[in-house]
Coordinates of N, CA, C and O in Angstrom, one line a residue:
X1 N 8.0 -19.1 7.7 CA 8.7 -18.3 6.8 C 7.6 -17.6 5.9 O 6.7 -18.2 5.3
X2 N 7.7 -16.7 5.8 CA 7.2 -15.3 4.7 C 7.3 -15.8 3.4 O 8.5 -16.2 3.1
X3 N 6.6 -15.8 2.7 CA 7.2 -15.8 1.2 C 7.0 -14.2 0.9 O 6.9 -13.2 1.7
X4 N 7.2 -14.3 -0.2 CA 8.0 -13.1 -1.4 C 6.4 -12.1 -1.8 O 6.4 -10.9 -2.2
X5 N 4.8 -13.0 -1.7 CA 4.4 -12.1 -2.4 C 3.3 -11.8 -0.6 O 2.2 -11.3 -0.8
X6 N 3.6 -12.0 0.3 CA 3.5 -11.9 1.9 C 4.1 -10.7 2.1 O 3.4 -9.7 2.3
X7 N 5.6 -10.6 2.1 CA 6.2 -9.8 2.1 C 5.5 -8.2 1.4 O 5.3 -7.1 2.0
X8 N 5.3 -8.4 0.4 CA 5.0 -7.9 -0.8 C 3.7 -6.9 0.5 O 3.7 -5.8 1.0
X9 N 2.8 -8.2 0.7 CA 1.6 -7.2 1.3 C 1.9 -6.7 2.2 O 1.5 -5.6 2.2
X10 N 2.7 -7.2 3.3 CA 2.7 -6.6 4.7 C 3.7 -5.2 4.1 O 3.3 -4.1 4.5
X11 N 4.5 -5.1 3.5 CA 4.8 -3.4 2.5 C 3.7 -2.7 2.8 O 3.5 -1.9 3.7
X12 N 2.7 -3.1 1.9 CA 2.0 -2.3 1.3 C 0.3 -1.6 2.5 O -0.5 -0.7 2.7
X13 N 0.9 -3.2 3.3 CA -0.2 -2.3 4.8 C 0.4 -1.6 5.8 O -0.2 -1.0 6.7
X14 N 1.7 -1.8 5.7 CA 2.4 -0.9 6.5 C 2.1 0.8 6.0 O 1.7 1.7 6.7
X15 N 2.5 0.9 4.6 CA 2.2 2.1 4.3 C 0.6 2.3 4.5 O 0.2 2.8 5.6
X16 N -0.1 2.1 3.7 CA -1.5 2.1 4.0 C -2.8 2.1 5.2 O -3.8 2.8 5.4
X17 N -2.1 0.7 6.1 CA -3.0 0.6 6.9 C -3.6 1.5 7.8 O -4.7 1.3 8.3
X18 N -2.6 3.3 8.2 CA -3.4 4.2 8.6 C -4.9 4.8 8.1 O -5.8 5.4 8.7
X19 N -4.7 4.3 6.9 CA -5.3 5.5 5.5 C -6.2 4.1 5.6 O -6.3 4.1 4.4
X20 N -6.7 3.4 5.8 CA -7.9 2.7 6.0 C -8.7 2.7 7.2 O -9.7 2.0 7.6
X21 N -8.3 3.5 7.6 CA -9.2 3.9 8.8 C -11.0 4.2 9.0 O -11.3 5.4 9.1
X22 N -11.7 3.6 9.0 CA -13.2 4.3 8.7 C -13.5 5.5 9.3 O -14.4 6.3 8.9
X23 N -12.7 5.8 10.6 CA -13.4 6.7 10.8 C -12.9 8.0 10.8 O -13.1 9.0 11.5
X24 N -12.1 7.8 9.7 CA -10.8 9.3 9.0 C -12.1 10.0 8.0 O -12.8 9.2 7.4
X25 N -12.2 11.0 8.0 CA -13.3 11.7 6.6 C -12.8 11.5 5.8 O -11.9 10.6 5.9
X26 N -13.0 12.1 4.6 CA -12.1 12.0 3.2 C -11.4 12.6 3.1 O -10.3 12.2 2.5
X27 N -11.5 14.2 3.7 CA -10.7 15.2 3.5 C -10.2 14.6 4.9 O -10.5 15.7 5.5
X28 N -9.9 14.1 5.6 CA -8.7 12.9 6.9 C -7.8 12.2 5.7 O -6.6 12.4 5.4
X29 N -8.6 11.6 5.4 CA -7.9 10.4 3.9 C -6.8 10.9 3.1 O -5.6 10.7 3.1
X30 N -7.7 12.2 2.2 CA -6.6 12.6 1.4 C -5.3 13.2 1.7 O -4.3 12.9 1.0
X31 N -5.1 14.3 2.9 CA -4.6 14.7 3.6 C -3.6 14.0 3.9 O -2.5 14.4 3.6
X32 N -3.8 12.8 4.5 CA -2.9 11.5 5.0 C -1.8 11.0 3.7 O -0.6 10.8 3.8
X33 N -2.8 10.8 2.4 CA -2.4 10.0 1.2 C -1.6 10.8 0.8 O -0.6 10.2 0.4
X34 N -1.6 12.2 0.5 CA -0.7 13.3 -0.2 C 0.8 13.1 0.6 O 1.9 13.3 0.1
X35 N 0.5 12.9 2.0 CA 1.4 12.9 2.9 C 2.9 11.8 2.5 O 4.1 11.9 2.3
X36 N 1.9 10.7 2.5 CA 2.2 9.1 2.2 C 2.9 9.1 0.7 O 4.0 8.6 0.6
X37 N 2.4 9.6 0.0 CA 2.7 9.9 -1.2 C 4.0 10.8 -1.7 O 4.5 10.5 -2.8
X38 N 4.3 11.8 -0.8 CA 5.2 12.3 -0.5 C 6.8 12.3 0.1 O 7.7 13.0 -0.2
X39 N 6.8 11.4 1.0 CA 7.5 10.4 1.7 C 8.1 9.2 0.8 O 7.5 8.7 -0.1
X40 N 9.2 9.0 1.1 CA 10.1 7.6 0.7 C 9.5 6.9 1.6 O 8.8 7.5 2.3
X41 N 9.6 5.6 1.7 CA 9.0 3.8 2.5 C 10.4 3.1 1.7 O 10.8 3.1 0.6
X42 N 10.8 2.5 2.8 CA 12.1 1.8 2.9 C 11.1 0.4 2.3 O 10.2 0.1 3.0
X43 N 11.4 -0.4 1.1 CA 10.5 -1.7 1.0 C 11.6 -3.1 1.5 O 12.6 -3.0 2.1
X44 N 11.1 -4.2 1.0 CA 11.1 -5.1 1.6 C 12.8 -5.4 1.7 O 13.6 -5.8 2.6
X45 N 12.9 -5.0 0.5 CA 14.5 -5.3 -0.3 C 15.8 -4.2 0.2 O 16.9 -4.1 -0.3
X46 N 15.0 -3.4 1.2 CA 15.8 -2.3 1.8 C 16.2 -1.0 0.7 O 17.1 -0.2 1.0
X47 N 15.6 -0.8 -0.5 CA 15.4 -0.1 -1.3 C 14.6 1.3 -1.0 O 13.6 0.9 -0.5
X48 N 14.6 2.5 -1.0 CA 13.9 3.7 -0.7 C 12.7 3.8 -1.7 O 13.2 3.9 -2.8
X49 N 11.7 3.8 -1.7 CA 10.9 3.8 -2.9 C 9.6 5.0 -2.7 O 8.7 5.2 -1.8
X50 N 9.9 5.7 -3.8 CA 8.2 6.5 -3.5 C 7.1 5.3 -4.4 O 7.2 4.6 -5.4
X51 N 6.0 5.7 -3.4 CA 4.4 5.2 -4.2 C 3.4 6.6 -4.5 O 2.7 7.3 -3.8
X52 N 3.5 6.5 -5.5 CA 2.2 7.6 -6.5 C 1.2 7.6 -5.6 O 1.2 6.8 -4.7
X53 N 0.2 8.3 -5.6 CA -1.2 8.8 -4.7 C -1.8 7.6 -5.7 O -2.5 6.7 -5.2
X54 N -1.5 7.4 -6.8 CA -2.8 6.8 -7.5 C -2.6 5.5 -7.4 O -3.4 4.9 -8.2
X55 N -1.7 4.5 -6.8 CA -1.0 2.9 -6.4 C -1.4 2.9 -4.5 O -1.7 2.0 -3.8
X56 N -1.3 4.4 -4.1 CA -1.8 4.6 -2.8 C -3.1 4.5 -2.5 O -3.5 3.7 -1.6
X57 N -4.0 5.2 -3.4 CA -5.7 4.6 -3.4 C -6.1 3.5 -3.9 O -7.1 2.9 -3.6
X58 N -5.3 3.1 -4.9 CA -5.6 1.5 -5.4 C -5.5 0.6 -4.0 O -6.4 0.0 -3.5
X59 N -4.4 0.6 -3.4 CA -4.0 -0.2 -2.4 C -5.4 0.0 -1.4 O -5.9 -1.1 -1.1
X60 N -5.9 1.3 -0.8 CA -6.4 1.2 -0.1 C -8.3 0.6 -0.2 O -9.1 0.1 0.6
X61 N -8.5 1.1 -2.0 CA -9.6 0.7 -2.4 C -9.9 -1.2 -2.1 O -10.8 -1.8 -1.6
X62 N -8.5 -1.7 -2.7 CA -8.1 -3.1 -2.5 C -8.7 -4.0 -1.3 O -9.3 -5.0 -1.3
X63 N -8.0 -3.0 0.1 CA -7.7 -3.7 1.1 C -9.6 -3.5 1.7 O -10.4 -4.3 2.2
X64 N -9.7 -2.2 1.5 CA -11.5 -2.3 1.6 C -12.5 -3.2 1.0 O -13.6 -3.4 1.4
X65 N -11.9 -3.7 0.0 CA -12.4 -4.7 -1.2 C -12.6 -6.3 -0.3 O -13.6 -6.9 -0.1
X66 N -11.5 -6.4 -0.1 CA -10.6 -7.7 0.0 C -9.8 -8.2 1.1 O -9.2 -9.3 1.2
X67 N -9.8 -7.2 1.9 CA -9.2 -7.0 3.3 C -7.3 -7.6 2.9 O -7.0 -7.5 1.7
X68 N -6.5 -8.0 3.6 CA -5.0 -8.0 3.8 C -4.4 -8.8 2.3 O -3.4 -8.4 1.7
X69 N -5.2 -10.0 1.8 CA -5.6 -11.1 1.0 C -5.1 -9.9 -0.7 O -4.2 -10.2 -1.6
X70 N -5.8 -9.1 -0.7 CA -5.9 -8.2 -1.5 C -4.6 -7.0 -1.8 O -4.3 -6.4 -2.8
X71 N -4.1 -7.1 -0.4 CA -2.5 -6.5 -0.9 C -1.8 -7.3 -1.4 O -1.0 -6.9 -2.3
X72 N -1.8 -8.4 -1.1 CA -1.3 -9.6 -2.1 C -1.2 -9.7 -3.0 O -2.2 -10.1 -3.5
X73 N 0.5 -9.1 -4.1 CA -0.2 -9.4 -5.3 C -0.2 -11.2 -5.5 O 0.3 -11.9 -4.7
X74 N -1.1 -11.8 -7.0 CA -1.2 -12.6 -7.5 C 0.0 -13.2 -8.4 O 0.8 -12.5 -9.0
X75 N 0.2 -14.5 -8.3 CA 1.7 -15.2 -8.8 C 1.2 -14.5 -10.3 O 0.0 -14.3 -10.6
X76 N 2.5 -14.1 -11.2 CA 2.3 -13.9 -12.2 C 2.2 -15.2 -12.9 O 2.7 -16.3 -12.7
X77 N 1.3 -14.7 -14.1 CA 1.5 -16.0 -14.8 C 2.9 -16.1 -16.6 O 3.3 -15.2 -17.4
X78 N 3.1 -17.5 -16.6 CA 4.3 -17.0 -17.9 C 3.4 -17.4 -18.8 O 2.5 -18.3 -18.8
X79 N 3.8 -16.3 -19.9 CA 3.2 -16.1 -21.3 C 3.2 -17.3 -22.0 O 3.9 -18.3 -21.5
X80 N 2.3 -17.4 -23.3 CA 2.2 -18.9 -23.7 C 3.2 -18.4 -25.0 O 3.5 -19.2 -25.9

């Protein structure tokens, strides 16, 4: 079984994972990202959701960072 913040990443490489491509140029990248950016993504909860260009490069900066591990967000923590 998937948990909740699993789910969460495989979203975010689904959208993404083209746009990590190494051997896309930049002007390949942005091109793609404007695209992606542009477009609704059905998310996990069956909700239509746009993602900003600038949550689109984060993601992809991430997954270059940190590879799949990295779309993952982190359990929040509760306030003291």
């Amino acid at each position: 079984m998937v948990d909740r913040a699993q789910e969460i990443g495989l979203f975010r490489w689904k959208i993404v994972g083209e746009a990590t491509d190494v051997s896309l140029s930049a002007r390949e990248r942005g091109r793609l990202v404007r695209v992606l950016a542009e477009r609704e993504h059905l998310d996990s909860d069956g909700r239509w959701v746009r993602i900003g260009r600038n949550t689109l490069d984060r993601w992809i900066r991430a997954y270059r960072e940190g590879g799949f591990d990295a779309l993952v967000p982190a359990p929040r923590r509760a306030a003291k």
